[in-house]
Short mmCIF file of C-alpha atoms in Angstrom, two decimals:
data_model
loop_
_atom_site.label_atom_id
_atom_site.label_comp_id
_atom_site.label_asym_id
_atom_site.label_seq_id
_atom_site.Cartn_x
_atom_site.Cartn_y
_atom_site.Cartn_z
CA MET A 1 -115.05 -54.90 -121.07
CA ARG A 2 -112.13 -56.09 -118.96
CA VAL A 3 -111.43 -52.32 -117.70
CA SER A 4 -115.06 -52.44 -115.84
CA GLU A 5 -114.03 -55.60 -114.24
CA LEU A 6 -110.49 -54.30 -113.09
CA PHE A 7 -112.40 -51.41 -111.32
CA LEU A 8 -115.00 -53.71 -109.80
CA TYR A 9 -112.26 -55.95 -108.38
CA SER A 10 -110.97 -52.71 -106.82
CA GLU A 11 -114.28 -52.12 -105.29
CA LEU A 12 -114.83 -49.07 -107.49
CA THR A 13 -117.99 -47.83 -109.14
CA PRO A 14 -118.89 -46.72 -112.73
CA ALA A 15 -118.66 -43.11 -111.52
CA ASP A 16 -114.91 -43.93 -110.87
CA GLN A 17 -114.39 -45.08 -114.21
CA ILE A 18 -115.47 -41.84 -115.73
CA ALA A 19 -113.46 -39.95 -113.28
CA PHE A 20 -110.28 -41.71 -114.83
CA ALA A 21 -111.53 -41.10 -118.36
CA ARG A 22 -112.22 -37.64 -117.83
CA ALA A 23 -108.95 -37.19 -115.95
CA PHE A 24 -106.97 -38.75 -118.86
CA GLN A 25 -108.79 -36.30 -121.52
CA ILE A 26 -108.15 -33.23 -119.36
CA CYS A 27 -104.33 -34.26 -119.22
CA LEU A 28 -104.19 -34.98 -122.73
CA ARG A 29 -105.27 -31.36 -123.50
CA LEU A 30 -103.18 -30.02 -120.76
CA TYR A 31 -99.93 -31.64 -121.53
CA GLY A 32 -100.03 -33.93 -124.44
CA GLU A 33 -98.86 -37.60 -124.81
CA ASP A 34 -95.27 -37.29 -123.79
CA ARG A 35 -94.99 -35.14 -120.71
CA CYS A 36 -95.48 -36.20 -117.21
CA TRP A 37 -99.23 -35.72 -115.95
CA ARG A 38 -98.07 -34.74 -112.47
CA LEU A 39 -101.06 -34.69 -110.10
CA ASP A 40 -99.17 -33.43 -106.97
CA LYS A 41 -98.94 -30.33 -109.23
CA ARG A 42 -102.65 -30.20 -109.81
CA SER A 43 -105.41 -28.94 -107.74
CA HIS A 44 -108.52 -29.02 -110.08
CA PRO A 45 -111.67 -30.52 -108.68
CA ALA A 46 -111.63 -32.78 -111.72
CA PHE A 47 -108.94 -34.84 -110.07
CA ALA A 48 -110.64 -35.35 -106.85
CA GLY A 49 -110.24 -38.90 -105.62
CA PHE A 50 -106.57 -38.94 -106.67
CA THR A 51 -104.04 -38.58 -103.63
CA THR A 52 -100.27 -37.99 -103.79
CA ALA A 53 -99.54 -38.68 -100.27
CA HIS A 54 -97.85 -42.17 -100.81
CA PRO A 55 -94.32 -41.32 -101.74
CA THR A 56 -93.90 -44.02 -104.27
CA SER A 57 -97.03 -44.34 -106.32
CA LEU A 58 -100.22 -42.43 -107.40
CA GLN A 59 -103.54 -43.77 -105.29
CA TYR A 60 -107.09 -43.44 -106.08
CA LYS A 61 -109.60 -43.63 -103.06
CA GLY A 62 -107.05 -45.62 -101.31
CA VAL A 63 -106.15 -48.11 -104.17
CA ASP A 64 -103.00 -48.22 -106.24
CA ALA A 65 -103.82 -46.37 -109.37
CA ARG A 66 -101.05 -47.81 -111.61
CA PRO A 67 -103.06 -51.18 -112.40
CA LEU A 68 -106.07 -48.96 -113.29
CA ILE A 69 -104.04 -46.53 -115.47
CA LEU A 70 -102.56 -49.48 -117.37
CA GLY A 71 -105.97 -51.09 -117.82
CA MET A 72 -107.39 -47.78 -119.02
CA SER A 73 -104.65 -48.30 -122.05
CA GLY A 74 -105.57 -51.90 -122.65
CA ARG A 75 -103.02 -53.57 -120.77
CA TYR A 76 -103.62 -55.88 -117.79
CA GLN A 77 -101.52 -57.87 -115.31
CA GLU A 78 -100.26 -61.26 -115.82
CA ASP A 79 -98.84 -63.73 -113.47
CA GLY A 80 -95.64 -62.45 -111.70
CA GLU A 81 -95.97 -59.21 -113.39
CA VAL A 82 -95.67 -55.86 -111.38
CA ALA A 83 -96.41 -52.09 -112.56
CA ILE A 84 -93.31 -50.29 -113.73
CA ARG A 85 -92.71 -46.63 -114.14
CA ARG A 86 -90.33 -45.78 -116.74
CA SER A 87 -87.10 -43.87 -115.94
CA ILE A 88 -88.17 -41.02 -117.99
CA CYS A 89 -90.89 -40.30 -115.87
CA LYS A 90 -90.07 -37.48 -113.51
CA SER A 91 -92.65 -38.17 -110.91
CA PRO A 92 -94.11 -41.18 -108.80
CA HIS A 93 -97.68 -39.24 -108.97
CA CYS A 94 -97.76 -39.41 -112.78
CA LEU A 95 -100.99 -40.29 -114.66
CA ASN A 96 -99.78 -40.60 -118.05
CA PRO A 97 -100.40 -44.44 -119.16
CA SER A 98 -97.28 -44.46 -121.59
CA HIS A 99 -95.10 -43.95 -118.43
CA TYR A 100 -96.05 -47.27 -117.06
CA TYR A 101 -95.91 -51.12 -118.32
CA TRP A 102 -96.15 -54.20 -116.94
CA GLY A 103 -92.79 -56.19 -116.34
CA SER A 104 -90.71 -58.58 -114.01
CA ARG A 105 -88.46 -57.78 -111.09
CA SER A 106 -85.56 -57.63 -113.35
CA ASP A 107 -87.35 -54.82 -115.29
CA VAL A 108 -87.70 -52.89 -112.13
CA MET A 109 -83.83 -53.42 -111.65
CA LEU A 110 -83.14 -52.09 -115.30
CA GLU A 111 -85.25 -49.15 -114.95
CA LYS A 112 -83.32 -48.23 -111.57
CA GLN A 113 -80.09 -48.90 -113.17
CA LYS A 114 -80.68 -46.08 -115.99
CA VAL A 115 -80.60 -43.56 -113.46
CA ARG A 116 -78.33 -45.03 -110.95
CA PRO A 117 -74.44 -44.22 -110.82
CA LYS A 118 -72.16 -46.17 -113.18
CA ASN A 119 -70.56 -48.09 -110.36
CA SER A 120 -74.10 -49.39 -108.80
CA LEU A 121 -75.70 -52.88 -109.45
CA SER A 122 -76.02 -53.17 -113.08
CA VAL A 123 -76.84 -55.75 -115.96
CA ASP A 124 -73.00 -56.08 -116.58
CA LEU A 125 -72.07 -56.37 -113.14
CA ILE A 126 -74.78 -59.18 -112.46
CA GLU A 127 -73.41 -61.31 -115.48
CA LYS A 128 -69.86 -60.91 -113.93
CA LEU A 129 -70.95 -62.21 -110.79
CA ARG A 130 -72.68 -65.36 -112.37
CA GLN A 131 -69.75 -66.03 -114.91
CA GLY A 132 -67.25 -65.77 -111.82
CA ARG A 133 -69.30 -68.31 -109.82
CA LEU A 134 -69.42 -70.62 -112.77
CA GLU A 135 -65.78 -70.56 -112.87
CA GLY A 136 -65.63 -71.75 -109.43
CA LYS A 137 -65.05 -68.97 -107.52
CA ARG A 138 -66.32 -68.13 -103.78
CA VAL A 139 -69.37 -66.07 -103.44
CA LEU A 140 -67.40 -64.07 -100.65
CA ASP A 141 -64.49 -63.25 -102.91
CA LEU A 142 -66.96 -62.24 -105.60
CA SER A 143 -68.74 -59.80 -103.35
CA ARG A 144 -65.39 -58.43 -102.07
CA GLN A 145 -64.15 -58.10 -105.72
CA TYR A 146 -67.13 -56.17 -107.12
CA LYS A 147 -68.19 -54.52 -103.60
CA VAL A 148 -71.44 -55.94 -103.70
CA PRO A 149 -73.12 -56.84 -100.27
CA TYR A 150 -72.57 -60.80 -99.58
CA HIS A 151 -76.35 -61.55 -99.33
CA THR A 152 -77.12 -60.05 -102.69
CA ALA A 153 -74.17 -61.44 -104.28
CA ARG A 154 -75.20 -64.83 -103.04
CA ARG A 155 -78.91 -64.33 -104.22
CA ILE A 156 -77.76 -63.42 -107.62
CA CYS A 157 -75.43 -66.36 -108.19
CA ALA A 158 -77.86 -68.81 -106.85
CA GLY A 159 -80.78 -67.31 -109.46
CA GLU A 160 -82.80 -66.23 -106.64
CA THR A 161 -83.14 -62.91 -107.90
CA TYR A 162 -82.67 -60.64 -111.27
CA GLY A 163 -83.38 -63.98 -113.11
CA THR A 164 -82.48 -63.24 -116.85
CA PRO A 165 -82.19 -59.17 -116.88
CA ASN A 166 -81.26 -59.19 -120.71
CA GLU A 167 -84.51 -60.63 -121.69
CA THR A 168 -87.41 -58.20 -121.43
CA LYS A 169 -90.92 -58.73 -122.36
CA GLU A 170 -91.86 -57.07 -125.75
CA GLN A 171 -93.92 -53.88 -124.99
CA MET A 172 -96.87 -52.26 -126.40
CA SER A 173 -95.90 -49.31 -128.79
CA ASN A 174 -96.93 -45.63 -127.63
CA GLU A 175 -99.24 -45.42 -130.81
CA LEU A 176 -101.18 -48.60 -129.70
CA ILE A 177 -101.46 -47.38 -126.01
CA TRP A 178 -102.75 -44.23 -127.15
CA ALA A 179 -105.31 -45.56 -129.71
CA PHE A 180 -106.48 -48.13 -126.75
CA THR A 181 -106.63 -45.09 -124.31
CA HIS A 182 -108.86 -42.96 -126.71
CA GLU A 183 -111.12 -45.83 -127.57
CA ILE A 184 -111.62 -47.06 -123.98
CA CYS A 185 -112.49 -43.42 -122.84
CA LYS A 186 -114.82 -43.13 -125.51
CA GLN A 187 -116.67 -46.52 -124.67
CA LEU A 188 -116.94 -45.77 -121.04
CA THR A 189 -118.37 -42.22 -121.68
CA ALA A 190 -120.90 -43.57 -123.84
CA ARG A 191 -121.76 -46.54 -121.39
CA TYR A 192 -122.25 -44.56 -118.47
CA PRO A 193 -124.34 -41.48 -119.85
CA GLU A 194 -125.79 -40.58 -116.13
CA GLU A 195 -122.31 -40.66 -114.44
CA SER A 196 -120.70 -38.68 -117.10
CA LYS A 197 -123.42 -35.93 -116.58
CA GLU A 198 -122.96 -36.15 -112.77
CA TYR A 199 -119.38 -35.80 -113.07
CA ASN A 200 -119.62 -32.80 -115.25
CA LEU A 201 -122.32 -31.47 -112.57
CA ALA A 202 -119.98 -31.99 -109.74
CA ILE A 203 -117.06 -30.22 -111.43
CA HIS A 204 -119.31 -27.16 -112.18
CA VAL A 205 -120.37 -26.89 -108.54
CA SER A 206 -116.92 -27.35 -107.16
CA ASP A 207 -115.79 -24.33 -109.21
CA SER A 208 -118.38 -22.38 -107.30
CA LEU A 209 -117.62 -23.33 -103.75
CA GLU A 210 -116.35 -20.85 -101.41
CA CYS A 211 -113.94 -21.10 -98.52
CA PRO A 212 -115.02 -19.53 -95.39
CA TRP A 213 -112.32 -16.80 -95.80
CA HIS A 214 -113.95 -15.62 -99.02
CA ARG A 215 -115.32 -12.07 -98.79
CA ASN A 216 -117.77 -10.85 -101.27
CA GLY A 217 -116.64 -8.29 -103.77
CA PHE A 218 -112.96 -9.66 -103.22
CA PRO A 219 -110.95 -11.88 -105.32
CA GLY A 220 -109.61 -15.37 -104.07
CA HIS A 221 -110.82 -18.13 -101.79
CA LYS A 222 -113.22 -19.27 -104.33
CA GLY A 223 -113.28 -22.50 -106.76
CA ASN A 224 -109.53 -22.84 -105.86
CA PHE A 225 -109.33 -26.18 -104.04
CA GLY A 226 -106.68 -29.04 -103.74
CA LEU A 227 -107.11 -32.75 -103.69
CA MET A 228 -108.10 -32.89 -100.01
CA GLY A 229 -110.42 -29.90 -100.32
CA GLU A 230 -107.90 -27.49 -98.92
CA CYS A 231 -108.25 -23.78 -100.21
CA LEU A 232 -104.96 -23.07 -101.95
CA ASP A 233 -105.21 -19.54 -101.38
CA CYS A 234 -105.38 -20.10 -97.68
CA MET A 235 -102.43 -22.64 -98.17
CA GLU A 236 -100.49 -19.75 -99.48
CA GLU A 237 -101.06 -17.59 -96.53
CA ILE A 238 -100.41 -20.38 -93.94
CA LYS A 239 -96.96 -20.99 -95.61
CA LYS A 240 -96.23 -17.39 -94.73
CA GLY A 241 -97.22 -17.87 -91.00
CA ARG A 242 -100.65 -16.41 -90.86
CA CYS A 243 -102.22 -16.62 -87.48
CA SER A 244 -105.06 -14.29 -86.23
CA VAL A 245 -108.41 -14.58 -84.20
CA ASP A 246 -110.15 -11.70 -85.82
CA VAL A 247 -113.79 -11.81 -87.08
CA THR A 248 -113.15 -8.73 -89.06
CA ASN A 249 -111.27 -10.93 -91.39
CA PHE A 250 -114.40 -12.74 -92.56
CA ASP A 251 -117.38 -11.89 -94.72
CA VAL A 252 -120.57 -10.46 -92.65
CA ASN A 253 -122.28 -13.88 -93.51
CA TRP A 254 -119.88 -15.74 -91.24
CA TYR A 255 -119.75 -13.27 -88.49
CA TRP A 256 -122.17 -14.94 -86.12
CA GLN A 257 -120.77 -18.30 -86.61
CA VAL A 258 -117.25 -17.34 -86.28
CA LYS A 259 -117.93 -15.43 -83.09
CA ARG A 260 -120.15 -18.19 -81.71
CA PHE A 261 -117.33 -20.59 -82.12
CA TRP A 262 -114.49 -18.50 -80.21
CA GLU A 263 -116.84 -17.73 -77.57
CA GLN A 264 -116.97 -21.32 -76.63
CA VAL A 265 -113.03 -21.38 -76.26
CA ASP A 266 -111.17 -20.28 -72.98
CA ILE A 267 -108.89 -17.91 -74.50
CA LYS A 268 -105.83 -17.42 -72.37
CA GLY A 269 -102.42 -16.04 -73.08
CA PRO A 270 -100.58 -16.49 -76.20
CA ASP A 271 -98.48 -19.42 -74.91
CA GLU A 272 -101.17 -21.18 -72.85
CA CYS A 273 -103.54 -23.86 -73.97
CA TRP A 274 -106.89 -22.77 -74.80
CA PRO A 275 -109.30 -25.47 -73.70
CA TRP A 276 -112.59 -26.08 -75.53
CA LEU A 277 -115.77 -25.26 -73.33
CA GLY A 278 -118.33 -26.40 -75.90
CA SER A 279 -120.12 -29.85 -76.42
CA THR A 280 -118.00 -33.36 -76.52
CA ARG A 281 -119.12 -36.78 -77.44
CA LYS A 282 -120.95 -38.63 -74.60
CA ASP A 283 -117.69 -40.54 -73.65
CA GLY A 284 -115.68 -37.26 -73.69
CA SER A 285 -113.33 -38.45 -75.97
CA GLU A 286 -113.79 -36.00 -78.78
CA SER A 287 -114.79 -32.15 -79.06
CA THR A 288 -117.65 -31.18 -81.39
CA ALA A 289 -118.02 -27.94 -82.97
CA TYR A 290 -120.75 -26.91 -85.48
CA PHE A 291 -119.38 -25.25 -88.45
CA PRO A 292 -120.43 -25.81 -92.24
CA SER A 293 -117.67 -27.07 -94.37
CA PRO A 294 -117.90 -26.95 -98.31
CA PHE A 295 -115.96 -30.34 -98.46
CA HIS A 296 -117.86 -32.16 -95.70
CA SER A 297 -121.21 -33.89 -95.73
CA GLY A 298 -121.49 -33.32 -91.88
CA GLN A 299 -121.47 -29.78 -90.20
CA VAL A 300 -119.72 -31.08 -86.97
CA HIS A 301 -116.07 -31.17 -86.54
CA SER A 302 -113.48 -31.43 -83.66
CA ALA A 303 -112.84 -27.81 -82.28
CA SER A 304 -109.12 -27.89 -82.86
CA ARG A 305 -109.86 -28.35 -86.67
CA VAL A 306 -112.28 -25.54 -86.79
CA ALA A 307 -109.74 -23.36 -84.49
CA PHE A 308 -107.26 -23.85 -87.24
CA TRP A 309 -109.52 -23.17 -89.94
CA LEU A 310 -110.60 -19.71 -88.39
CA SER A 311 -107.24 -18.65 -87.45
CA ARG A 312 -104.85 -19.80 -89.91
CA GLY A 313 -106.96 -21.07 -92.95
CA TYR A 314 -109.32 -23.72 -94.28
CA THR A 315 -107.32 -27.06 -94.97
CA GLY A 316 -110.52 -29.33 -95.92
CA LYS A 317 -110.23 -32.76 -94.91
CA TYR A 318 -106.65 -32.66 -93.50
CA ARG A 319 -106.53 -33.72 -89.62
CA VAL A 320 -105.31 -31.21 -87.27
CA PHE A 321 -103.60 -32.20 -83.97
CA SER A 322 -102.55 -30.30 -80.99
CA ARG A 323 -99.07 -30.59 -79.15
CA PRO A 324 -98.29 -33.79 -76.98
CA ASP A 325 -98.09 -31.75 -73.86
CA CYS A 326 -101.39 -29.65 -74.55
CA GLU A 327 -104.19 -29.73 -72.59
CA LYS A 328 -107.49 -31.70 -73.64
CA PHE A 329 -109.12 -30.26 -76.67
CA CYS A 330 -106.48 -27.48 -76.84
CA CYS A 331 -107.68 -24.68 -79.41
CA ASN A 332 -104.68 -22.32 -79.24
CA PRO A 333 -103.66 -21.84 -82.87
CA THR A 334 -100.18 -21.63 -82.11
CA HIS A 335 -100.16 -25.13 -80.46
CA LEU A 336 -102.00 -26.79 -83.56
CA HIS A 337 -100.43 -28.47 -86.71
CA ILE A 338 -101.03 -30.74 -89.68
CA ARG A 339 -98.80 -33.98 -89.67
CA GLU A 340 -99.21 -34.71 -93.49
CA ILE A 341 -98.07 -31.31 -94.52
CA LYS A 342 -94.44 -30.90 -93.90
CA ASP A 343 -93.82 -27.49 -95.23
CA LEU A 344 -96.28 -25.26 -93.40
CA ALA A 345 -94.49 -22.51 -91.41
CA GLU A 346 -95.12 -22.30 -87.65
CA PRO A 347 -96.82 -18.92 -86.77
CA LEU A 348 -94.02 -16.62 -85.57
CA ILE A 349 -96.65 -14.66 -83.34
CA MET A 350 -100.62 -14.23 -83.05
CA GLY A 351 -101.97 -10.92 -83.51
CA GLU A 352 -104.53 -9.12 -81.41
CA VAL A 353 -107.73 -11.23 -80.63
CA LYS A 354 -110.65 -9.52 -81.89
CA LEU A 355 -114.25 -11.10 -81.58
CA ASN A 356 -116.53 -8.19 -82.22
CA HIS A 357 -117.07 -5.61 -84.96
CA GLY A 358 -117.03 -1.98 -84.05
CA ASN A 359 -120.25 -1.68 -85.80
CA ILE A 360 -121.55 -4.94 -87.46
CA PHE A 361 -124.25 -2.95 -89.45
CA GLN A 362 -121.68 -0.56 -90.72
CA HIS A 363 -119.65 -3.53 -91.78
CA ALA A 364 -122.48 -5.23 -93.52
CA ARG A 365 -123.38 -2.03 -95.59
CA GLU A 366 -119.81 -1.68 -96.60
CA ALA A 367 -119.58 -5.23 -97.55
CA HIS A 368 -122.69 -5.14 -99.58
CA ALA A 369 -121.50 -1.96 -101.43
CA LYS A 370 -118.10 -3.57 -102.26
CA ALA A 371 -119.76 -6.62 -103.56
CA GLN A 372 -122.07 -4.33 -105.65
CA SER A 373 -119.08 -2.60 -107.02
CA GLY A 374 -117.52 -5.62 -107.90
CA ALA A 375 -120.41 -7.06 -109.75
CA ALA A 376 -120.81 -3.96 -111.68
CA ASN A 377 -117.24 -3.93 -112.99
CA GLN A 378 -117.60 -7.41 -114.24
CA LEU A 379 -120.40 -6.44 -116.53
CA PRO A 380 -119.53 -6.16 -120.35
CA SER A 381 -119.31 -2.76 -121.82
CA ALA A 382 -121.87 -1.80 -124.32
#
């Protein structure tokens, strides 16, 4: 099976093949065959492994996903071919195999020309440049006449680029694409039954995972995570500028862990740096704070990351950075940010720092009663 070899060459496992097959099957049910399968709009754990950080293409575990998408529909790369996204596709992070094909550099230009303004480089303009050159006109005069950069006109006239833009490779029909896709997904599922079971189990477990901000008896912050493991409920609050150091925001089960973390931070004024007083690596290059995370195999993280989680929201595997002028291992939430996420609001003000409950035992009883009430309301009526 050539698709298995394709994944093997990309250093991916049978479990990754099952992840692709299941993702295709889910998107077919959600979107159908014609619409874009935009993974930047999907946050379900079923799409874990896919990343949309690259601006021009969908990635899977650090590998360009386009050759894998085409391979899952029975189309494989030949010499000199590149993966091309059709002009009808609205997102570079689309998973729909019918929106991609193998083609030449000329095909890339043709797809771009379909969405460019009329006065930009087109097939007709390329033909005019070459015809003018055959008639003996200078490249400089042609570049001025058609308002094309000289180096571009020279390469076109010399045949160094846009070889034969009117000649395109015959493409597989959509009917065949979907027939191959269905058959390959079916074969992979049958070929790797154990990986299929593990995948289904992982999705079920992910749906029950809880963010540290989840409180028993209250909705939200459970089973709603993005591709980087970030809690999407927290992300909405972060975008609104949430920033607080308050142990009462957390369920009683998290109380001692949250309290213990902030006790190891030298909390000063709202505009000052808050140095980490806890443990560090032996060479002093990194702070180490214990805090369990639903999406990390280890339970030790940098102090700045945990400080961000416990003051602004749980952001999963995103890295947290402090300001360039901050003291070493600063944990002031207003000094922390995530570079990969551009639309996060800066906290306007930080509320009162509260590291103790008025009565932790009363809080535990109220939380238990609230959880019991919520469970009773979910029972079906007789």
